[in-house]
Short mmCIF file of C-alpha atoms (C1' of nucleotides) in Angstrom, two decimals:
data_model
loop_
_atom_site.label_atom_id
_atom_site.label_comp_id
_atom_site.label_asym_id
_atom_site.label_seq_id
_atom_site.Cartn_x
_atom_site.Cartn_y
_atom_site.Cartn_z
CA MET R 29 -32.47 2.01 25.77
CA VAL R 30 -32.80 -0.49 23.41
CA GLY R 31 -33.52 0.06 19.82
CA THR R 32 -31.27 -0.88 16.37
CA SER R 33 -28.45 0.76 16.06
CA GLY R 34 -28.90 1.57 12.10
CA GLY R 35 -30.87 4.03 10.57
CA GLY R 36 -28.11 5.66 8.35
CA GLN R 37 -26.85 4.27 5.41
CA ASN R 38 -26.31 0.49 4.61
CA ILE R 39 -22.22 0.41 3.79
CA ALA R 40 -21.50 -2.74 2.91
CA LEU R 41 -17.41 -4.16 3.28
CA ILE R 42 -16.74 -6.96 1.23
CA ASP R 43 -13.52 -9.08 1.75
CA ALA R 44 -11.89 -11.87 0.47
CA ASN R 45 -10.79 -14.69 3.17
CA ASN R 46 -6.88 -15.01 2.85
CA PHE R 47 -7.13 -13.60 -0.98
CA TYR R 48 -4.17 -15.44 -2.18
CA VAL R 49 -4.42 -18.73 -0.77
CA SER R 50 -7.97 -18.83 -1.73
CA CYS R 51 -6.73 -17.70 -5.64
CA GLU R 52 -4.77 -20.51 -5.75
CA ARG R 53 -7.17 -22.77 -4.08
CA VAL R 54 -9.50 -21.84 -6.88
CA PHE R 55 -7.12 -23.86 -9.58
CA ASN R 56 -5.71 -26.26 -7.24
CA PRO R 57 -8.43 -28.18 -5.03
CA GLY R 58 -5.74 -29.95 -3.65
CA LEU R 59 -4.65 -27.11 -1.54
CA TRP R 60 -7.84 -27.00 0.28
CA GLN R 61 -7.99 -28.22 3.99
CA ARG R 62 -4.46 -27.93 3.53
CA PRO R 63 -1.97 -25.29 5.64
CA VAL R 64 -1.06 -22.99 2.81
CA VAL R 65 1.19 -19.87 2.83
CA VAL R 66 1.89 -17.50 0.34
CA LEU R 67 5.19 -16.07 0.13
CA SER R 68 6.39 -12.25 -0.74
CA ASN R 69 8.45 -11.56 -3.43
CA ASN R 70 12.38 -13.38 -3.16
CA ASP R 71 10.32 -15.95 -1.10
CA GLY R 72 10.88 -13.70 1.75
CA CYS R 73 8.10 -13.70 3.88
CA ALA R 74 4.40 -15.06 4.74
CA VAL R 75 1.67 -12.55 3.16
CA ALA R 76 -0.81 -14.84 3.12
CA ARG R 77 -1.82 -17.81 5.42
CA SER R 78 -4.82 -20.16 5.23
CA ASN R 79 -7.07 -20.37 8.32
CA GLU R 80 -4.88 -23.95 9.21
CA VAL R 81 -1.89 -21.53 9.13
CA LYS R 82 -3.33 -18.82 11.28
CA ALA R 83 -4.03 -21.84 13.83
CA LEU R 84 -0.44 -22.91 14.04
CA GLY R 85 0.33 -19.23 15.59
CA VAL R 86 1.95 -17.93 12.16
CA LYS R 87 1.99 -14.21 12.13
CA MET R 88 1.51 -11.96 9.05
CA GLY R 89 4.80 -10.87 7.81
CA GLU R 90 7.07 -13.99 9.17
CA PRO R 91 9.94 -14.72 7.62
CA TRP R 92 9.86 -17.96 5.68
CA PHE R 93 13.37 -19.36 6.96
CA ARG R 94 12.29 -19.18 10.18
CA LEU R 95 9.04 -21.10 9.97
CA ARG R 96 10.94 -24.02 7.80
CA THR R 97 10.93 -26.38 11.01
CA LEU R 98 7.06 -25.79 11.67
CA ALA R 99 6.11 -25.96 7.92
CA ARG R 100 8.00 -29.53 7.89
CA GLN R 101 6.44 -30.35 11.28
CA HIS R 102 2.74 -29.83 9.85
CA GLY R 103 3.28 -30.13 5.83
CA ILE R 104 2.80 -26.37 5.31
CA ILE R 105 2.57 -25.85 1.65
CA ALA R 106 4.58 -22.66 0.69
CA LEU R 107 3.98 -21.11 -2.75
CA SER R 108 5.66 -17.94 -4.68
CA SER R 109 3.39 -15.15 -5.17
CA ASN R 110 1.90 -14.83 -8.72
CA TYR R 111 0.46 -11.20 -8.74
CA ALA R 112 -0.97 -11.75 -12.29
CA LEU R 113 -3.25 -14.28 -11.21
CA TYR R 114 -4.42 -12.45 -8.27
CA ALA R 115 -4.75 -9.04 -10.02
CA ASP R 116 -6.84 -10.67 -12.73
CA MET R 117 -8.95 -12.72 -10.09
CA SER R 118 -9.52 -9.28 -8.07
CA GLN R 119 -10.67 -7.93 -11.29
CA ARG R 120 -13.22 -10.36 -12.06
CA MET R 121 -14.47 -10.44 -8.15
CA MET R 122 -14.70 -6.25 -8.41
CA THR R 123 -16.59 -6.44 -11.71
CA LEU R 124 -19.20 -8.98 -10.09
CA LEU R 125 -19.72 -7.12 -6.69
CA GLY R 126 -20.34 -3.84 -8.93
CA ARG R 127 -23.28 -4.96 -9.97
CA PHE R 128 -24.96 -4.92 -6.60
CA SER R 129 -24.60 -1.35 -6.50
CA PRO R 130 -23.26 1.58 -8.67
CA ARG R 131 -21.55 3.11 -5.84
CA GLN R 132 -18.53 0.76 -5.26
CA GLU R 133 -15.03 1.90 -3.64
CA ILE R 134 -12.42 -0.42 -4.70
CA TYR R 135 -10.34 -0.18 -1.33
CA SER R 136 -7.58 -3.03 -2.04
CA ILE R 137 -6.86 -5.90 -4.10
CA ASP R 138 -9.17 -7.79 -2.09
CA GLU R 139 -12.09 -5.56 -0.79
CA CYS R 140 -14.57 -3.31 -1.77
CA PHE R 141 -17.23 -1.02 -0.35
CA LEU R 142 -20.40 -0.99 -1.65
CA ALA R 143 -23.61 1.42 -0.85
CA LEU R 144 -26.39 -0.79 -0.75
CA ASP R 145 -29.21 1.74 -1.10
CA ILE R 146 -32.24 -0.48 0.09
CA HIS R 147 -34.11 -0.73 3.16
CA ASP R 148 -35.42 -4.39 3.46
CA ASN R 149 -33.52 -7.65 3.45
CA VAL R 150 -30.13 -6.27 3.31
CA THR R 151 -28.51 -9.00 5.32
CA GLN R 152 -30.15 -11.32 2.89
CA VAL R 153 -28.32 -9.33 -0.06
CA GLY R 154 -25.08 -9.83 1.75
CA GLN R 155 -25.75 -13.44 1.75
CA THR R 156 -26.35 -13.70 -2.06
CA ILE R 157 -23.02 -11.55 -2.65
CA ARG R 158 -21.44 -14.49 -0.78
CA GLN R 159 -23.15 -17.37 -2.71
CA GLU R 160 -22.40 -15.30 -5.99
CA VAL R 161 -18.70 -14.78 -5.57
CA ALA R 162 -18.47 -18.24 -4.38
CA ASN R 163 -20.34 -19.93 -7.46
CA TRP R 164 -18.76 -17.58 -10.06
CA LEU R 165 -15.38 -17.41 -8.80
CA GLY R 166 -14.69 -19.96 -6.19
CA LEU R 167 -13.48 -17.29 -3.57
CA PRO R 168 -15.01 -17.02 -0.12
CA VAL R 169 -15.84 -13.74 1.18
CA GLY R 170 -17.09 -12.20 4.46
CA VAL R 171 -19.80 -9.19 4.42
CA GLY R 172 -19.74 -6.63 6.88
CA ILE R 173 -22.78 -3.97 6.80
CA ALA R 174 -23.06 -0.94 8.93
CA ALA R 175 -24.06 2.95 8.92
CA THR R 176 -20.16 4.07 8.36
CA LYS R 177 -16.99 2.50 6.75
CA THR R 178 -15.25 1.96 9.93
CA LEU R 179 -18.32 0.13 11.73
CA ALA R 180 -18.65 -1.90 8.34
CA LYS R 181 -14.79 -2.78 8.57
CA LEU R 182 -15.76 -4.16 11.97
CA ALA R 183 -18.78 -6.02 11.08
CA ASN R 184 -16.49 -7.76 8.43
CA HIS R 185 -14.41 -8.88 11.29
CA CYS R 186 -17.20 -10.10 13.06
CA ALA R 187 -18.52 -11.64 9.97
CA LYS R 188 -15.07 -13.68 9.65
CA LYS R 189 -14.61 -14.64 13.20
CA ARG R 190 -17.62 -15.46 14.75
CA PRO R 191 -19.65 -18.34 12.93
CA VAL R 192 -22.83 -17.55 14.39
CA TYR R 193 -23.08 -14.61 11.70
CA ALA R 194 -22.38 -17.21 8.43
CA GLY R 195 -20.32 -14.70 7.00
CA VAL R 196 -22.62 -11.77 6.81
CA CYS R 197 -22.79 -9.56 10.02
CA ASN R 198 -25.34 -6.47 9.54
CA PHE R 199 -24.57 -3.86 12.66
CA ASN R 200 -27.73 -2.11 11.28
CA THR R 201 -30.05 -4.51 12.28
CA MET R 202 -28.69 -5.42 15.60
CA ASP R 203 -30.41 -4.43 18.68
CA MET R 204 -28.21 -1.70 20.15
CA ASP R 205 -27.50 -3.81 23.64
CA ASP R 206 -26.35 -6.65 21.83
CA LEU R 207 -24.22 -4.19 19.56
CA GLU R 208 -22.69 -2.77 22.63
CA HIS R 209 -22.09 -6.46 24.10
CA LEU R 210 -20.41 -7.49 21.08
CA MET R 211 -18.08 -4.21 21.16
CA SER R 212 -17.14 -4.81 24.41
CA GLN R 213 -15.62 -8.39 23.59
CA ILE R 214 -13.55 -7.04 20.81
CA ASP R 215 -9.87 -5.75 21.01
CA VAL R 216 -9.58 -1.88 20.37
CA ALA R 217 -6.73 -3.15 18.08
CA GLU R 218 -9.09 -4.48 15.56
CA VAL R 219 -10.36 -1.18 14.66
CA TRP R 220 -9.67 0.16 11.79
CA GLY R 221 -6.83 2.68 11.59
CA VAL R 222 -5.95 2.33 15.20
CA GLY R 223 -2.79 0.14 14.54
CA ALA R 224 -0.35 -1.22 17.04
CA ARG R 225 1.21 1.90 18.31
CA GLY R 226 -2.17 3.24 18.95
CA SER R 227 -3.69 0.33 20.59
CA GLU R 228 -0.66 0.16 22.61
CA ARG R 229 -1.48 4.00 23.94
CA LEU R 230 -4.96 3.12 24.31
CA HIS R 231 -4.53 0.25 26.43
CA ALA R 232 -2.04 2.17 28.45
CA MET R 233 -5.01 4.59 29.26
CA GLY R 234 -7.47 1.84 30.32
CA VAL R 235 -9.10 1.75 26.70
CA THR R 236 -8.80 -1.71 25.71
CA ASN R 237 -12.05 -2.99 23.97
CA VAL R 238 -14.01 -1.08 21.29
CA LEU R 239 -17.10 -0.13 23.33
CA ALA R 240 -14.75 1.95 25.59
CA LEU R 241 -13.24 3.79 22.38
CA ARG R 242 -16.79 4.38 21.12
CA ARG R 243 -17.61 5.99 24.39
CA ALA R 244 -14.11 7.96 24.83
CA ASP R 245 -14.16 11.76 24.79
CA VAL R 246 -13.63 12.69 21.46
CA HIS R 247 -11.95 15.95 22.00
CA ARG R 248 -9.54 14.62 24.46
CA LEU R 249 -8.44 11.94 22.24
CA ARG R 250 -8.15 14.04 19.43
CA LYS R 251 -5.52 16.21 21.18
CA ARG R 252 -3.85 13.26 22.55
CA PHE R 253 -3.53 11.37 18.98
CA SER R 254 -4.52 13.30 16.19
CA VAL R 255 -7.35 14.06 14.23
CA VAL R 256 -7.51 10.50 12.82
CA MET R 257 -8.70 9.04 16.37
CA GLY R 258 -11.20 11.60 16.62
CA ARG R 259 -12.62 10.38 13.08
CA ILE R 260 -12.46 6.64 14.37
CA ILE R 261 -14.13 7.94 17.37
CA LEU R 262 -17.15 9.34 15.30
CA GLU R 263 -17.23 6.61 13.05
CA LEU R 264 -17.55 4.17 15.72
CA ASN R 265 -20.77 6.02 16.78
CA GLY R 266 -22.53 6.08 13.23
CA ILE R 267 -21.39 9.42 12.18
CA SER R 268 -19.56 9.33 9.08
CA CYS R 269 -16.36 10.84 8.53
CA LEU R 270 -15.08 8.96 5.60
CA SER R 271 -16.75 9.14 2.46
CA LEU R 272 -17.36 6.49 -0.34
CA GLU R 273 -14.97 7.24 -2.87
CA THR R 274 -16.36 6.12 -5.83
CA VAL R 275 -13.86 7.52 -8.48
CA THR R 276 -10.23 6.56 -7.92
CA PRO R 277 -8.27 9.28 -7.61
CA PRO R 278 -5.38 9.73 -9.81
CA ARG R 279 -2.01 8.03 -8.01
CA LYS R 280 0.15 10.63 -5.96
CA GLN R 281 3.48 8.27 -6.49
CA ILE R 282 4.29 5.33 -8.42
CA GLN R 283 7.24 3.16 -6.64
CA SER R 284 9.35 0.00 -8.08
CA SER R 285 11.57 -1.26 -5.80
CA ARG R 286 13.02 -4.80 -4.94
CA SER R 287 15.41 -6.71 -2.25
CA PHE R 288 18.33 -8.39 -4.37
CA ALA R 289 18.47 -12.04 -4.12
CA VAL R 290 22.34 -11.53 -3.44
CA PRO R 291 24.19 -8.61 -2.64
CA VAL R 292 25.38 -6.33 -5.13
CA TYR R 293 28.58 -4.26 -5.36
CA GLU R 294 29.24 -2.93 -8.19
CA PRO R 295 27.66 0.56 -9.68
CA GLN R 296 27.12 -0.94 -13.23
CA GLU R 297 24.67 -3.74 -11.81
CA LEU R 298 23.01 -1.62 -9.52
CA ALA R 299 22.57 0.73 -12.70
CA GLU R 300 20.80 -2.26 -14.31
CA ALA R 301 18.27 -2.60 -11.16
CA LEU R 302 17.46 1.00 -11.29
CA LEU R 303 16.87 1.00 -15.00
CA THR R 304 14.73 -2.06 -14.88
CA PHE R 305 12.57 -0.68 -12.06
CA MET R 306 12.36 2.89 -13.56
CA ARG R 307 11.13 0.94 -16.89
CA ARG R 308 8.63 -0.69 -14.77
CA GLY R 309 7.78 2.47 -12.90
CA VAL R 310 7.19 4.44 -16.12
CA ARG R 311 5.13 1.54 -17.72
CA ARG R 312 2.43 1.88 -14.91
CA LEU R 313 2.89 5.61 -15.28
CA ARG R 314 2.11 5.42 -18.93
CA GLN R 315 -0.76 2.95 -17.96
CA GLN R 316 -2.53 5.56 -16.12
CA GLY R 317 -2.17 8.38 -18.38
CA LEU R 318 0.19 10.28 -16.06
CA LEU R 319 3.70 12.44 -16.37
CA ALA R 320 6.24 12.57 -13.42
CA GLY R 321 7.54 15.62 -12.60
CA ALA R 322 10.73 14.57 -10.50
CA MET R 323 12.13 10.86 -9.92
CA HIS R 324 13.80 9.82 -6.66
CA LEU R 325 16.37 7.01 -6.45
CA PHE R 326 17.21 5.40 -3.48
CA ILE R 327 19.81 2.30 -2.72
CA GLN R 328 20.44 0.81 0.55
CA THR R 329 22.30 -2.03 2.44
CA ASN R 330 20.58 -5.10 4.30
CA PRO R 331 19.44 -3.39 7.87
CA PHE R 332 18.99 -6.59 9.44
CA ARG R 333 22.79 -7.54 9.27
CA GLU R 334 24.01 -5.39 11.89
CA ARG R 335 27.39 -6.41 12.04
CA GLU R 336 28.01 -4.66 8.55
CA PRO R 337 28.20 -1.11 7.48
CA HIS R 338 25.22 0.12 6.71
CA TYR R 339 24.42 2.83 4.35
CA CYS R 340 21.06 4.24 2.73
CA GLN R 341 20.92 7.04 0.61
CA GLY R 342 18.39 8.87 -1.93
CA VAL R 343 18.49 11.40 -4.04
CA THR R 344 15.51 13.34 -5.56
CA LEU R 345 15.79 14.65 -9.16
CA PRO R 346 13.31 17.30 -10.51
CA LEU R 347 12.74 17.28 -14.26
CA PRO R 348 12.67 20.27 -16.10
CA SER R 349 8.93 19.58 -17.43
CA PRO R 350 7.00 16.51 -16.60
CA THR R 351 7.43 13.42 -18.41
CA ASP R 352 7.17 9.85 -19.24
CA ASP R 353 10.12 9.67 -21.40
CA GLU R 354 12.01 6.64 -20.88
CA LEU R 355 15.30 7.58 -22.43
CA GLN R 356 15.30 11.11 -20.69
CA LEU R 357 14.63 9.11 -17.10
CA ALA R 358 17.64 6.63 -18.31
CA ARG R 359 20.06 9.59 -18.26
CA LEU R 360 18.75 10.65 -15.08
CA VAL R 361 19.06 7.78 -13.20
CA ARG R 362 22.83 7.25 -14.24
CA GLN R 363 23.41 10.82 -12.80
CA GLY R 364 21.48 10.23 -9.90
CA LEU R 365 23.43 7.03 -9.15
CA ASP R 366 26.57 8.46 -9.39
CA ARG R 367 25.80 11.06 -7.01
CA ILE R 368 24.38 8.54 -4.31
CA TYR R 369 26.79 5.35 -4.80
CA ARG R 370 29.53 4.74 -2.56
CA ALA R 371 31.81 1.87 -2.89
CA GLY R 372 32.54 -1.15 -0.73
CA TYR R 373 28.98 -1.72 0.49
CA ALA R 374 27.03 -4.77 0.09
CA TYR R 375 23.75 -3.46 -1.55
CA HIS R 376 20.71 -5.40 -0.70
CA ARG R 377 17.71 -3.14 -2.01
CA ALA R 378 17.07 -0.24 -4.24
CA GLY R 379 14.17 1.59 -6.07
CA ILE R 380 13.12 4.43 -7.90
CA LEU R 381 9.71 6.61 -6.91
CA LEU R 382 8.14 8.63 -9.60
CA THR R 383 6.46 12.09 -7.87
CA ALA R 384 5.05 15.27 -8.75
CA LEU R 385 2.79 13.30 -10.90
CA GLU R 386 -0.04 15.12 -13.19
CA ARG R 387 -2.21 14.22 -16.04
CA ALA R 388 -0.87 13.86 -19.17
CA THR R 389 -3.57 15.76 -21.00
CA GLY R 390 -3.56 19.35 -20.24
CA GLN R 391 0.14 19.65 -19.25
CA GLN R 392 1.78 22.64 -19.52
CA ASP R 393 4.33 22.76 -22.22
CA ASP R 394 7.96 23.70 -21.37
CA LEU R 395 8.66 27.14 -22.87
CA PHE R 396 12.18 25.65 -23.76
CA ALA R 397 11.08 22.22 -24.82
CA ASP R 398 11.60 21.63 -28.26
CA PRO R 399 8.37 20.59 -29.78
CA VAL R 400 9.81 18.71 -32.65
CA ALA R 401 12.01 16.60 -30.45
CA ARG R 402 8.95 16.23 -27.77
CA GLN R 403 6.71 14.68 -30.91
CA LYS R 404 9.41 12.53 -32.00
CA ASN R 405 9.85 11.25 -28.47
CA LYS R 406 6.33 10.45 -27.99
CA ALA R 407 6.08 8.58 -31.11
CA LEU R 408 9.09 6.55 -30.09
CA MET R 409 7.27 5.57 -26.84
CA ASP R 410 4.12 4.69 -28.58
CA THR R 411 6.13 2.33 -30.37
CA LEU R 412 7.60 0.71 -27.32
CA ASP R 413 4.42 0.84 -25.65
CA THR R 414 2.93 -1.16 -28.88
CA LEU R 415 5.74 -3.60 -29.27
CA ARG R 416 5.80 -4.52 -25.62
CA GLN R 417 1.90 -5.19 -25.54
CA ARG R 418 2.55 -7.18 -28.59
CA PHE R 419 5.77 -9.30 -27.49
CA GLY R 420 5.78 -9.08 -24.23
CA ARG R 421 6.80 -6.50 -21.60
CA ASP R 422 10.53 -7.12 -21.27
CA ILE R 423 11.23 -7.55 -25.01
CA ILE R 424 13.15 -4.17 -25.24
CA HIS R 425 15.22 -2.78 -22.91
CA VAL R 426 17.09 0.49 -22.36
CA ALA R 427 20.65 -0.01 -23.09
CA GLY R 428 22.73 -0.62 -19.84
CA GLU R 429 19.86 -2.50 -18.47
CA GLY R 430 21.79 -5.84 -18.51
CA VAL R 431 20.09 -9.19 -19.10
CA CYS R 432 21.47 -10.95 -16.61
CA HIS R 433 20.12 -10.23 -13.68
CA ARG R 434 22.20 -11.75 -10.93
CA TRP R 435 20.07 -9.83 -8.23
CA ALA R 436 16.62 -10.70 -9.47
CA GLY R 437 14.57 -12.64 -6.79
CA LYS R 438 14.12 -16.11 -6.38
CA SER R 439 10.34 -17.18 -7.12
CA ALA R 440 10.46 -20.84 -6.65
CA ASN R 441 7.10 -22.15 -6.39
CA ARG R 442 4.88 -20.07 -8.60
CA SER R 443 1.89 -21.34 -9.70
CA PRO R 444 0.73 -20.70 -13.53
CA ARG R 445 -0.58 -17.72 -14.59
CA TYR R 446 -3.92 -19.41 -15.09
CA THR R 447 -5.94 -16.78 -16.22
CA THR R 448 -3.57 -14.29 -18.10
CA ASN R 449 -1.19 -16.37 -19.99
CA TRP R 450 -2.12 -18.74 -23.18
CA LYS R 451 0.21 -21.35 -22.54
CA GLU R 452 -0.65 -21.63 -18.97
CA LEU R 453 -4.42 -21.97 -19.15
CA PRO R 454 -5.71 -24.92 -16.93
CA VAL R 455 -6.47 -27.75 -18.92
CA VAL R 456 -9.54 -29.87 -18.07
CA GLN R 457 -9.43 -33.50 -18.54
CA ALA R 458 -12.68 -34.90 -20.19
CA GLY R 459 -14.17 -37.89 -18.55
"C1'" DT T 18 22.38 -18.34 4.24
"C1'" DC T 19 17.52 -16.55 3.92
"C1'" DT T 20 13.56 -10.66 7.10
"C1'" DG T 21 8.02 -7.75 0.86
"C1'" DG T 22 6.44 -3.97 -1.83
"C1'" DG T 23 3.33 -0.12 -2.85
"C1'" DG T 24 0.39 3.18 -1.14
"C1'" DT T 25 -2.02 7.40 1.94
"C1'" DC T 26 -2.27 10.85 5.27
"C1'" DC T 27 -0.72 13.84 9.14
"C1'" DT T 28 2.52 16.27 11.88
"C1'" DA T 29 6.61 18.90 13.32
"C1'" DG T 30 9.62 22.03 12.03
"C1'" DG T 31 12.44 24.89 9.36
"C1'" DA T 32 12.77 28.50 5.69
"C1'" DC T 33 10.48 32.45 4.29
"C1'" DC T 34 7.79 36.39 3.80
"C1'" DC T 35 5.39 40.52 5.53
"C1'" DT E 15 17.85 48.00 25.87
"C1'" DC E 16 14.12 46.32 23.19
"C1'" DT E 17 14.40 40.69 20.15
"C1'" DG E 18 6.97 39.73 17.09
"C1'" DG E 19 3.77 36.89 15.45
"C1'" DG E 20 1.10 34.67 11.99
"C1'" DG E 21 0.74 32.73 7.67
"C1'" DT E 22 2.28 29.58 3.71
"C1'" DC E 23 4.98 25.99 1.61
"C1'" DC E 24 8.25 22.43 1.88
"C1'" DT E 25 10.01 18.09 3.87
"C1'" DA E 26 11.27 14.46 6.66
"C1'" DG E 27 9.66 10.69 9.33
"C1'" DG E 28 6.05 8.74 11.77
"C1'" DA E 29 1.96 5.74 11.43
"C1'" DC E 30 -1.07 3.33 9.04
"C1'" DC E 31 -3.33 0.06 5.60
"C1'" DC E 32 -3.20 -4.00 2.67
#
DNA sequence: TCTGGGGTCCTAGGACCC
DNA sequence: TCTGGGGTCCTAGGACCC
């Protein structure tokens, strides 16, 4: 049967190409056409790759030390990540994209869904979106349009990989036969939510391409896999199971953790690191107007060092009443660390996890909490917030946090924070 | 020598209760 | 000698995403 595959809604997925690399290129045009990677924290692995680097076969998450030789051979430029810059560029892009529809779901730092509630020239609107983002921000984006989120993701993949679509691929206007032929050429691993393990198992069953998965028996696969796989199959058939989440739900957990640049042995040094992570976590907690009901601490050795003894331990510390009080949490960090620390190990990573989060307003008062003490604490925390806003987030530390931070990672080649720091604004030469 | 960090959801299994 | 079963809640671990 021939006919268009659409008829449902026009869900667009807009996704920036190689986002971190593209952000760097906006401010350093010398990077265009060059092989560029952006490295993770600690300059550990490649987390963003330009097309030139992808063409060299470099995989996502590849450790940088293993790429050194290849990098020398091909002149790969490696940059430390600059999250302040990426976050700010992201915010600008999302604001711009939000002008195309009131129904926007910001899905990640570099992509969002938009419900395009129009009937005509939808593909043309996709092109306009691309041009606007390119004109205003200098970022290249791809646009996928389809009846469901999973299909829109797939359409976006096609928009990027197949030049024939010129950056905008609209499944809703495609002939059914053409669409299914296209799907038969795409590996099932490309489908959103299938993943590495899932695609391996599907391949073993003979379900190798997207069309085969679309035509697979929902009930059978739901049983063999999970409800998630059932939803994926329905979504591939144009039956929407994943709604557009236009309101960002409050976080359920906030994590702050890091690998160390050098091995850490001493409890005092671990305490310093954990206190720093706790403070960063609490900062985000307060920014989002939340309180934590529990805090989890963890410390671990390097799992890649097989010849050294491995140790990995964590502890969850419930709080008598939900809080965002740094001083109370600082005491808890020390108590918790005492419980999990074992001497003689080379610690490589540590972190905190704030859980059982709830909104700060409408919070149940602890029967035993002293209201006067609570007021005092709140006033103190608010003062800290104000000072940090004015003088920088690291201006005030919790006692015991230390100032040396031998463990703090390297970030050897970070670009300036062009858009968020007055001292690092780009200077345009006249003439 | 050097291998990220921050999230979400789902499932299985144990504890507990009636 | 017989040795239930169903519901709920919690947690750990797996899988996935970017």
